[in-house]
XYZ file of C-alpha atoms in Angstrom:
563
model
C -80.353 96.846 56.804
C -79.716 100.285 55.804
C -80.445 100.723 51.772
C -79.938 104.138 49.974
C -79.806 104.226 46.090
C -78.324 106.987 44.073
C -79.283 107.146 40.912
C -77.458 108.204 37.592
C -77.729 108.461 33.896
C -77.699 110.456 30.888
C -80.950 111.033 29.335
C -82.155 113.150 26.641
C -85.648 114.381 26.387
C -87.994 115.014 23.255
C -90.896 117.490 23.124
C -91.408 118.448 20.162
C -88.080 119.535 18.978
C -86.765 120.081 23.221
C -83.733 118.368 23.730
C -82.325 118.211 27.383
C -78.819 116.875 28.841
C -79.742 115.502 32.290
C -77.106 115.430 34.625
C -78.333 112.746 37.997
C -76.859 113.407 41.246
C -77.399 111.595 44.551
C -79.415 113.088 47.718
C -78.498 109.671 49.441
C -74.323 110.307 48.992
C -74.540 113.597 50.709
C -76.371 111.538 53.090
C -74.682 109.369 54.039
C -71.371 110.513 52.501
C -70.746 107.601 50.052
C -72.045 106.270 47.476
C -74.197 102.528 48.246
C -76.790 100.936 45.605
C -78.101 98.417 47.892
C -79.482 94.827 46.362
C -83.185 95.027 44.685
C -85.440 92.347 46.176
C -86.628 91.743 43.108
C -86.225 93.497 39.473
C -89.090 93.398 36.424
C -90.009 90.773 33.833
C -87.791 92.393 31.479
C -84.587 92.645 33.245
C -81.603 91.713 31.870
C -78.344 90.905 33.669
C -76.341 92.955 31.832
C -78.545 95.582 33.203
C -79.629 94.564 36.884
C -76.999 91.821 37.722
C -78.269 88.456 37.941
C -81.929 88.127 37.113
C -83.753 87.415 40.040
C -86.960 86.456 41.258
C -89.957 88.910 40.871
C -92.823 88.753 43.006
C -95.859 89.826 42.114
C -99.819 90.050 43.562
C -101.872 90.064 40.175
C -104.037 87.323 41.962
C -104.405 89.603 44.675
C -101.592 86.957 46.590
C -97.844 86.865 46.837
C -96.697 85.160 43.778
C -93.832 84.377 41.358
C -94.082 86.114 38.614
C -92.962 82.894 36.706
C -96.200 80.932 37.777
C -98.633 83.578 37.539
C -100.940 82.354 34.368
C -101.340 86.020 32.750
C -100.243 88.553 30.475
C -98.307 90.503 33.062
C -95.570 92.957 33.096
C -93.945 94.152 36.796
C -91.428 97.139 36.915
C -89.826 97.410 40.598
C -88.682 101.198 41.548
C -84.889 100.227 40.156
C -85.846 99.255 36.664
C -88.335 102.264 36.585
C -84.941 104.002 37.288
C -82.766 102.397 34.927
C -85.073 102.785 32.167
C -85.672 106.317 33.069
C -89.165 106.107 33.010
C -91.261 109.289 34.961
C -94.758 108.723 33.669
C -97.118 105.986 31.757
C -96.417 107.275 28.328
C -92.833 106.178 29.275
C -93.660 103.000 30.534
C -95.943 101.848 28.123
C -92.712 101.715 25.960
C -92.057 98.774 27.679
C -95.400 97.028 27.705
C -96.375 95.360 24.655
C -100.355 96.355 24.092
C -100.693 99.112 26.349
C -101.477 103.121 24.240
C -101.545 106.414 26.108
C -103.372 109.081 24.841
C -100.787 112.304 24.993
C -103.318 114.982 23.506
C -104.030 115.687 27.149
C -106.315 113.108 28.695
C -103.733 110.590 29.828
C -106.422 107.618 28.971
C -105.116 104.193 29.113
C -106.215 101.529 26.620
C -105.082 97.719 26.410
C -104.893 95.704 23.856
C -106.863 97.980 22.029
C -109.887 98.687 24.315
C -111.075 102.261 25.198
C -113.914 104.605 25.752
C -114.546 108.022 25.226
C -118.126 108.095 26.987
C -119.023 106.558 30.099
C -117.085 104.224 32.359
C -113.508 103.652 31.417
C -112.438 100.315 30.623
C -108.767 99.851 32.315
C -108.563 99.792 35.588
C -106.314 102.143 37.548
C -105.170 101.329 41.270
C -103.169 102.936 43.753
C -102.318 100.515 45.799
C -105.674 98.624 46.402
C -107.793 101.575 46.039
C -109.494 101.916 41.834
C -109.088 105.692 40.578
C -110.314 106.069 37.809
C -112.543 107.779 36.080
C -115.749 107.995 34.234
C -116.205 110.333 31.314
C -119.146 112.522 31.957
C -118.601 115.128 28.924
C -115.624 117.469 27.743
C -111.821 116.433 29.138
C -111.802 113.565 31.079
C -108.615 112.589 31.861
C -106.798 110.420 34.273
C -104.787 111.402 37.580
C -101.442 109.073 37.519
C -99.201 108.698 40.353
C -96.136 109.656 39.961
C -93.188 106.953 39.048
C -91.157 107.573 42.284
C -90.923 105.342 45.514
C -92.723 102.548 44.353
C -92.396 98.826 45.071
C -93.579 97.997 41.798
C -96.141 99.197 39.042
C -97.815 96.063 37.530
C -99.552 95.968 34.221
C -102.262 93.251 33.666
C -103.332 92.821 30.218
C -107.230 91.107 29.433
C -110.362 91.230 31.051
C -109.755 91.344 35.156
C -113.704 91.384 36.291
C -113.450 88.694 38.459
C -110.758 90.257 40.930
C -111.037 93.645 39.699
C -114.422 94.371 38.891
C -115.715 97.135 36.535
C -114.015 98.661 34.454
C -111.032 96.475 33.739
C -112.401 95.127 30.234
C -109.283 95.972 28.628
C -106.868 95.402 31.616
C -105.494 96.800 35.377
C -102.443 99.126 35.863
C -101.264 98.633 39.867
C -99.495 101.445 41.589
C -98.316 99.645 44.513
C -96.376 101.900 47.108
C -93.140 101.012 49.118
C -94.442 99.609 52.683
C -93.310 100.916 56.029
C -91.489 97.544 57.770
C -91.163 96.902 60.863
C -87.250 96.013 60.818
C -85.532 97.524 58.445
C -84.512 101.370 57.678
C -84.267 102.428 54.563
C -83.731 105.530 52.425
C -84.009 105.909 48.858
C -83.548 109.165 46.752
C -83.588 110.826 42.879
C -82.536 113.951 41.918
C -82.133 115.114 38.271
C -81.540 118.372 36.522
C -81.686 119.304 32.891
C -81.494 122.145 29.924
C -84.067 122.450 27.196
C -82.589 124.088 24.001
C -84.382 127.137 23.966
C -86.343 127.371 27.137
C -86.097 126.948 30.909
C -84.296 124.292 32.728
C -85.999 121.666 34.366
C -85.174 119.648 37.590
C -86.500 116.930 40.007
C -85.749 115.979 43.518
C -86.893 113.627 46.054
C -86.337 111.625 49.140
C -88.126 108.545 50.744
C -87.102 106.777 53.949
C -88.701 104.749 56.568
C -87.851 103.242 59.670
C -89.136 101.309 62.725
C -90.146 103.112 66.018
C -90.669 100.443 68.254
C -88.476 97.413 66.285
C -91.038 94.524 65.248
C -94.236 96.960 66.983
C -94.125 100.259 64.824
C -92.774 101.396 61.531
C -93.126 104.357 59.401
C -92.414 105.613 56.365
C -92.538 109.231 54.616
C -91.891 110.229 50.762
C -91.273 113.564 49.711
C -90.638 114.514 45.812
C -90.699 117.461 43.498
C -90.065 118.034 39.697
C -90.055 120.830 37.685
C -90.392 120.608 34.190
C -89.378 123.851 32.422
C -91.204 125.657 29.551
C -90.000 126.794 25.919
C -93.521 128.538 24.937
C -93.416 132.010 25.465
C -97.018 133.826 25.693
C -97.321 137.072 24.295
C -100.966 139.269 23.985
C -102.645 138.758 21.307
C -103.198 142.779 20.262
C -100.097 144.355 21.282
C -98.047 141.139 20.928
C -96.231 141.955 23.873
C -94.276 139.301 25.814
C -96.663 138.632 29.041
C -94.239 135.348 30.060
C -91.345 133.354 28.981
C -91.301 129.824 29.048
C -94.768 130.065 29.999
C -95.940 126.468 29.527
C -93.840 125.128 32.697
C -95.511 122.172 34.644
C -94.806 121.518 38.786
C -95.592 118.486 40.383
C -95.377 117.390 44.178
C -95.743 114.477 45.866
C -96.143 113.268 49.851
C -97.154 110.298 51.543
C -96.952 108.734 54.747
C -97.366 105.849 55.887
C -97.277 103.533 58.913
C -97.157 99.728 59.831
C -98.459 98.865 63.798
C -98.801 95.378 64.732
C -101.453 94.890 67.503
C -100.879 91.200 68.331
C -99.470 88.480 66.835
C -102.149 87.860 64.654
C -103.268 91.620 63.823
C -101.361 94.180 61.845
C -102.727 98.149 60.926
C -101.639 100.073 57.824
C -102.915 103.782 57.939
C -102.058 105.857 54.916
C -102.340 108.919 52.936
C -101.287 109.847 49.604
C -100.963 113.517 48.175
C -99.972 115.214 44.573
C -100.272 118.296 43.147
C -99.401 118.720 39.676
C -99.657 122.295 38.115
C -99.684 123.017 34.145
C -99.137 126.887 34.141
C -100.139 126.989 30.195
C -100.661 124.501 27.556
C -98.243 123.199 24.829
C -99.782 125.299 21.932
C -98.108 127.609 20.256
C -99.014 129.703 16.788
C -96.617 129.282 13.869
C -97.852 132.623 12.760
C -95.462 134.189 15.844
C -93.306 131.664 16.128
C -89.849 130.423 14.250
C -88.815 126.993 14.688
C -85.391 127.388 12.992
C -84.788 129.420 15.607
C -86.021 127.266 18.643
C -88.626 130.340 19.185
C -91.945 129.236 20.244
C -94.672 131.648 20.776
C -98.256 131.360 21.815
C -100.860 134.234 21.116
C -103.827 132.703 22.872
C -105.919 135.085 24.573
C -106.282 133.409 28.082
C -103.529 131.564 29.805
C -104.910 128.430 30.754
C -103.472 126.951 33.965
C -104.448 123.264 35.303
C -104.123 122.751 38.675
C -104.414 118.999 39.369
C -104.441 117.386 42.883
C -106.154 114.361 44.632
C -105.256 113.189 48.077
C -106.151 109.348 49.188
C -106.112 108.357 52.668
C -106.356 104.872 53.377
C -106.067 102.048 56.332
C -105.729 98.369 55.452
C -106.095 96.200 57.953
C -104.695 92.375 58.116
C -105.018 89.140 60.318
C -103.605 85.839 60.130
C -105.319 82.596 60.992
C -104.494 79.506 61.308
C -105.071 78.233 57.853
C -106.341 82.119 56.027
C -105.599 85.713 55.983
C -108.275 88.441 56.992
C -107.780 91.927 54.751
C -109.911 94.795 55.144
C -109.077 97.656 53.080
C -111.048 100.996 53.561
C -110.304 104.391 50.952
C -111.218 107.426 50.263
C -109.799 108.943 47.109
C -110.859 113.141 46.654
C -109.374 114.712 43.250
C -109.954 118.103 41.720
C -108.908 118.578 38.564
C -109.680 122.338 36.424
C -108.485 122.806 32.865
C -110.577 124.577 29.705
C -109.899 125.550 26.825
C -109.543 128.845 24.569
C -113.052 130.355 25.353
C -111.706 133.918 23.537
C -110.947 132.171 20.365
C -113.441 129.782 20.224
C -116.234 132.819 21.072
C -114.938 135.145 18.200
C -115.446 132.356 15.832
C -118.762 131.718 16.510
C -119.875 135.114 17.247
C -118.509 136.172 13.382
C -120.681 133.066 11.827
C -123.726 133.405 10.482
C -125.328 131.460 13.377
C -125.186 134.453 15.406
C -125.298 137.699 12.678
C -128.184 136.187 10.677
C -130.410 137.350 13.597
C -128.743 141.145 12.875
C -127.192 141.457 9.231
C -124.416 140.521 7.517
C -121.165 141.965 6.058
C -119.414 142.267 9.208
C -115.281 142.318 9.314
C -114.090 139.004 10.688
C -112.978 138.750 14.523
C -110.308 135.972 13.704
C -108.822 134.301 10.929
C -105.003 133.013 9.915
C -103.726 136.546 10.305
C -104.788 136.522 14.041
C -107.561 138.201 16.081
C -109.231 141.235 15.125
C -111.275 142.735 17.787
C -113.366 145.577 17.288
C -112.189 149.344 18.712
C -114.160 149.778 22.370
C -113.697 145.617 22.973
C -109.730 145.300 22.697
C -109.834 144.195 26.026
C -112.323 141.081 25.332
C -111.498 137.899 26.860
C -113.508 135.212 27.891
C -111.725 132.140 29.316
C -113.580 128.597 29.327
C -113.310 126.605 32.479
C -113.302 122.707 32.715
C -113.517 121.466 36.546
C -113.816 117.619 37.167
C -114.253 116.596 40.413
C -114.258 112.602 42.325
C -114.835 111.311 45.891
C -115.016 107.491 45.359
C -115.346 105.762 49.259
C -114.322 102.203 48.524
C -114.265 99.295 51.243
C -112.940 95.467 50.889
C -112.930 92.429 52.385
C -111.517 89.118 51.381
C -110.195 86.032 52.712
C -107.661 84.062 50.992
C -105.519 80.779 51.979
C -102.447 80.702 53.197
C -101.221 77.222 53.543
C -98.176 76.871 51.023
C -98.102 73.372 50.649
C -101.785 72.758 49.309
C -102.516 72.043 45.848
C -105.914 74.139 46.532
C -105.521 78.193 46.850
C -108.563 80.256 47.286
C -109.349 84.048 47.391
C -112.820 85.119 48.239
C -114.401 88.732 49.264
C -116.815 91.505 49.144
C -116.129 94.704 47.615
C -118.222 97.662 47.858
C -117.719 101.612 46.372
C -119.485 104.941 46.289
C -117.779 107.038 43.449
C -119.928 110.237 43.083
C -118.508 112.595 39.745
C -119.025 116.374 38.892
C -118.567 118.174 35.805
C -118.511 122.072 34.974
C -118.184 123.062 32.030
C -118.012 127.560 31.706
C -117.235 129.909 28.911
C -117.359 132.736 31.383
C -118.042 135.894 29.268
C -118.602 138.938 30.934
C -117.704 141.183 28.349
C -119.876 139.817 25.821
C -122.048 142.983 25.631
C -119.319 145.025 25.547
C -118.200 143.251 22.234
C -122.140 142.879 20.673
C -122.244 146.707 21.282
C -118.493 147.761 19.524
C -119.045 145.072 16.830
C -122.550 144.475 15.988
C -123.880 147.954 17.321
C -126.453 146.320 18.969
C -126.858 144.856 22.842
C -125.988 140.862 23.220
C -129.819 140.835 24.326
C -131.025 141.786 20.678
C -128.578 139.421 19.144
C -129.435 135.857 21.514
C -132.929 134.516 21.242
C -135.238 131.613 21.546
C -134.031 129.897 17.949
C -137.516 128.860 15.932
C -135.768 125.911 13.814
C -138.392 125.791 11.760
C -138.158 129.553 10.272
C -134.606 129.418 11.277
C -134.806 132.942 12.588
C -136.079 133.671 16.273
C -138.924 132.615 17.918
C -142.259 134.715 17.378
C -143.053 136.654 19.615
C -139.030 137.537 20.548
C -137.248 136.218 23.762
C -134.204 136.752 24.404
C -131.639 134.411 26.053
C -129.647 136.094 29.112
C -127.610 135.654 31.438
C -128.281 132.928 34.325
C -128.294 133.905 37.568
C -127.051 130.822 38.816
C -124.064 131.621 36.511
C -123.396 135.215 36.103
C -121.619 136.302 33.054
C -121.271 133.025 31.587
C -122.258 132.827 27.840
C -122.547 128.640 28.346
C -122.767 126.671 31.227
C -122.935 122.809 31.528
C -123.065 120.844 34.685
C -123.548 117.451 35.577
C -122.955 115.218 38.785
C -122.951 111.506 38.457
C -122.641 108.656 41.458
C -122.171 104.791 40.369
C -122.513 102.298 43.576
C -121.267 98.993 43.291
C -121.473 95.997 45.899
C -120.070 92.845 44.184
C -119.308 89.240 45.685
C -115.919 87.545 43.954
C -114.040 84.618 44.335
C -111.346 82.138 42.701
C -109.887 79.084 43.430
C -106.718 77.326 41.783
C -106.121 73.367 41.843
C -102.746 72.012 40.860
C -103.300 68.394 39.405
C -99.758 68.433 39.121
C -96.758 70.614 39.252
C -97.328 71.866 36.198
C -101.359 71.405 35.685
C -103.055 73.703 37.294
C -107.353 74.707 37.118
C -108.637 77.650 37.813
C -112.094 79.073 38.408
C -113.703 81.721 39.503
C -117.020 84.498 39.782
C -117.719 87.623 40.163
C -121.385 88.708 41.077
C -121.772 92.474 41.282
C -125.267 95.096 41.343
C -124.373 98.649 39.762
C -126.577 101.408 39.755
C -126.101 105.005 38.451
C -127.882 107.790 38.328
C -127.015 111.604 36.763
C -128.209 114.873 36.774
C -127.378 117.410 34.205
C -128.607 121.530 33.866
C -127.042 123.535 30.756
C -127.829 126.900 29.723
C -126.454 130.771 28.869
C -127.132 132.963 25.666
C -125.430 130.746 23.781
C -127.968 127.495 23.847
C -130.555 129.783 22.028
C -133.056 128.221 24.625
C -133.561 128.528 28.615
C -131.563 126.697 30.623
C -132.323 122.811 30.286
C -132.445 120.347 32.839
C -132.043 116.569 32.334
C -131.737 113.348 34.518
C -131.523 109.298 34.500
C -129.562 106.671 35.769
C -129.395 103.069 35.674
C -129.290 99.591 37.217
C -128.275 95.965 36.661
C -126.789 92.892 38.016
C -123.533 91.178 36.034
C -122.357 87.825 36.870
C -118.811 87.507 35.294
C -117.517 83.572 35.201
C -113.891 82.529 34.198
C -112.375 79.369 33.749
C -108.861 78.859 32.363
C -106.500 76.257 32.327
C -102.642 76.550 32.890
C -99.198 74.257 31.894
C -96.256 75.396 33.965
C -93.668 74.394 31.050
C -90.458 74.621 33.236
C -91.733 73.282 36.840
C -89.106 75.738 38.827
C-alpha cells in the first residue's frame, strides 16, 4: 500500500499581538501528481467523525503492550500524526490544549507538569520518552529546560496522567508524555509530507517543510525508513545597539529547527527482528522574545529590543538507538539499548544585569558613593572610555543518559492472565555552566569608578560589612579567564530497577491488576563557583546520594461496555 497525505488548513497564529495567514500545500501531490489522503490506522481519543470519518479503533502501548485504547484502565490521551495535523498542533504547548491536566511552562523552560505536579530543583517529575528511551532532565541550577521532539512523523504521542513508577520508573510522579516514532515495515511503502507557509503582521514570514517515507528493501527481510523536516519561524523583534540605537538586525528573534531520522526494520529469523535507529534536531533561537517598550510602538506593530548582547540558543540532541525483539512460543523478548547526547546553550543579559549591580551600593560602598547611574528606565548609560562594554552571560546544559531494557511480556491473546516483567538500567550524567564572561570589566571600573576592578572586588568581612582586613582582592580565575562569575556543576544519577505487572480478568469486564517496581538510585555532584563577583575565592562543593524505593500498585478495573 502506497499512503501519501497532504495536508491543508487555515491557521492563524498568536504571539503576542503576531497574526499569520498560513497557506498548506502538499509535497506528496507534486509527488505523486494527485492528491491521495490515505486511511489512518487509527485516530486519537478525541476524534470526532465529523472530523476524521468514522471513529475508529485506537491502539495504544501505555502498558508497555498493544492495547485498545478503550480497555486500557488509565487517564490516557493518544494523538496519531493525522489528528496532530488536523488540530494543527506543532509543539506541547499546543497539545496540551487538548489534554485535560497537562501545563507547559512558556517563559522558556518548556517544563511539563500533570495534574499539577512539578519541580523546579532536582529530578523532574513527568516523564518524557522518545520512543522507549526517558529524556528528561534534572534541574541542576539556572534554565533547565526540556528538549521536545518535534510534532511531525509520528505514530502517535501518548499522554499518561498519575503516578507511572511501576512501568516508568523515576520521575513520572506526575505522569509520562510518549513520543513514539513511525516504524520502518517490512511490506508496505509509504510517504507522508507537510509543508506550510505564513506572514506575521509586522515581521518576517515563516515556513515549514518536510517529507517522510519508508519502504522495504528486501519485501518481508528489510525495511527502512527516513524523515526529513524543517521550519522556520520568522521574527518581528528588531535589535538595535543600545548607545547609538542603530538597527544591528530586523526580525532578529527568528527560530530554525531541523529534524532527521532514520530508521530500519531487519528480521533475522522467524523468531528475531532488529530495529537500529537514530534521531537528530537542531533547533536555533537567534534572539529572545524581549523587547523594550521604551523603543518600541505597539500601535504600530514596531517591536524593538535594546539589549546589549544578542543571545542565540542553539539546541540539539541526537539519540541513536537499537531495539531488539523475539517471539516465543507463549512471550516476547525486547531489548532496548539508547544513548541520548543533548547540548543545549542559552544565558541571559549579562550587560544589563552587570551595570545594575556594579551601580549598587554592594559594589561602590568599597570606593564612595555619588556615582551617575549605569542603567535605569531611560536606558543604559555607560561611562565615556567603556561605550563599548558588553559582557554576555552564558548558560550551557549538557546530557548523555546510556539507558538499557529488558522485559518479557505474554503474548497469548486468549488468557485471562497478561504479564509484563523486566530490568531497566540508566547512566544519565548532567553538566551545568553557568558564565558572565566580562572581559572588559576593568575597562569600565577604570572610566567609571576611576579605580582598577582589583581595588573595587575583595574578600567581603560580613561582619564589618566592608573588606576583609588585611585586603585581598578577588580576580580573575585562571580556569576562567575574563569571567566576572563562574558556576559549574556535573551531576550523574544511576538507576538499576526490577518491575513487573500482571492483569487477571475475572470476567469480561472485571479485571485485577498488580504490580512492583524495585529500583536502587544513587547520585552524586560536584560543583566549583567563583570570579570577582563571589567576594570570596573560588568555592568548591560535593555530595550525592543513595537509596532503594519499592513502589507497589494495585487497582481494580470495570469494563462498563464489554466491546
Amino acid at each position: 500500500m502506497l499512503e501519501c497525505r497532504r495536508i491543508g488548513s487555515l491557521r492563524v497564529h498568536h504571539n503576542r499581538r503576531r497574526l499569520a495567514t498560513v497557506v498548506l500545500a502538499g509535497i506528496g501531490a507534486a509527488v505523486l501528481g494527485s492528491q491521495v489522503f490515505a486511511q489512518s490506522a487509527a485516530t486519537d481519543a478525541g476524534g470526532s467523525a465529523s472530523q476524521d470519518g468514522p471513529l475508529q479503533e485506537v491502539i495504544v502501548t501505555a502498558t508497555r503492550r498493544a492495547e485498545s485504547l478503550s480497555k486500557v484502565p488509565l487517564s490516557l490521551s493518544a494523538f496519531t500524526q493525522r489528528s496532530i495535523d488536523l488540530r494543527g498542533v506543532e509543539n506541547i504547548s499546543d497539545l496540551a490544549k487538548f489534554t485535560p491536566g497537562v501545563d507547559v511552562d512558556n517563559t522558556g523552560t518548556n517544563n511539563i507538569s500533570i495534574r499539577g505536579i512539578a519541580s523546579t530543583g532536582g529530578a523532574g517529575t513527568t516523564g518524557i520518552y522518545l520512543d522507549d528511551t526517558p529524556i528528561q532532565m534534572r534541574a541542576l541550577a539556572f534554565n533547565p529546560d526540556e528538549a521536545l521532539p518535534e510534532a511531525f512523523d509520528l505514530q502517535r504521542i501518548e499522554v499518561l496522567r498519575g503516578p507511572q513508577g511501576t512501568l516508568f520508573g523515576a520521575g513520572s510522579e506526575g505522569g509520562t508524555v510518549r513520543y513514539i516514532t513511525t516504524p520502518p515495515s517490512l511490506t508496505k511503502s509509504s510517504i507522508y509530507s507537510r509543508d506550510e507557509v505564513s506572514y506575521t503582521q509586522g515581521g518576517a514570514p515563516s515556513y515549514e517543510v518536510g517529507v517522510a517515507g519508508g519502504m522495504p528493501i528486501i519485501d518481508g527481510t528489510l525495511g527502512v525508513r527516513a524523515t526529513v523536516w524543517y521550519r522556520r519561524d520568522g521574527g518581528y523583534i528588531n535589535l538595535i545597539d543600545p548607545v547609538s540605537l542603530n538597527t544591528i538586525q530586523n526580525n532578529a528573534n527568528f527560530t530554525d529547527t531541523s529534524l532527521v531520522r532514520l530508521a530500519a526494520i531487519w528480521k533475522l529469523s522467524d523468531r528475531f527482528t532488529l530495529t537500529p535507529s537514530i534521531y537528530y534536531q537542531d533547533r536555533y533561537s537567534n534572539n529572545t522574545n524581549d523587547f523594550w517598550p521604551l523603543y518600541s510602538n505597539q500601535s504600530k506593530d514596531r517591536y524593538v529590543s535594546a539589549d546589549p548582547t544578542r543571545r542565540g540558543r542553539p539546541d540539539r540532541f541526537y539519540l541513536p538507538a537499537l531495539k531488539i525483539v523475539g517471539h516465543f512460543k507463549s512471550f516476547d523478548l525486547i531489548s532496548n539499548t539508547s544513548y541520548y547526547h543533548r547540548k543545549d546553550s542559552s544565558g541571559y543579559d549579562g550587560t544589563i544585569y552587570n551595570l545594575g549591580f556594579y551601580q549598587s551600593a554592594a559594589v561602590l560602598a568599597s570606593v564612595a558613593s555619588g556615582y551617575p547611574l549605569l542603567l535605569d528606565g531611560n536606558g543604559l548609560h555607560l561611562p565615556a572610555g567603556a561605550t563599548d562594554y558588553r559582557s554576555p552571560a552564558t548558560v550551557d546544559n549538557g546530557q548523555q543518559n546510556f539507558t538499557q531494557e529488558i522485559r518479557l511480556q505474554s503474548t497469548d491473546t486468549g488468557s485471562p492472565l497478561v504479564w509484563t516483567t523486566g530490568l531497566f538500567y540508566s547512566d544519565n550524567r548532567q553538566s551545568y555552566l553557568e558564565q558572565i564572561h566580562d572581559p572588559l570589566l576593568n575597562e569600565l571600573m577604570q572610566a567609571y569608578i576611576g579605580s582598577p576592578y582589583s581595588q573595587v572586588f575583595c574578600v567581603f568581612d560580613s561582619a564589618t560589612g566592608s573588606c576583609a582586613s588585611p585586603y585581598q582582592p578577588v580576580l580573575y580565575d585562571p580556569r576562567f579567564p575574563n569571567d566576572s562569575y563562574f558556576l559549574q556543576t556535573s551531576a550523574r544519577d544511576t538507576q538499576i530497577a526490577w518491575y513487573g505487572e500482571a492483569t487477571y480478568a475475572f470476567t469480561r469486564q472485571w479485571k485485577l491488576t498488580l504490580g512492583a517496581r524495585e529500583s536502587h538510585t544513587q547520585y552524586t555532584f560536584n560543583t566549583l563557583t567563583g570570579g570577582p563577583q563571589l567576594y570570596l575565592p573560588p568555592q568548591t562543593g560535593n555530595g550525592g546520594k543513595s537509596e532503594n524505593a519499592f513502589t507497589p500498585k494495585v487497582s481494580i478495573a470495570y469494563q462498563y461496555n464489554e466491546h
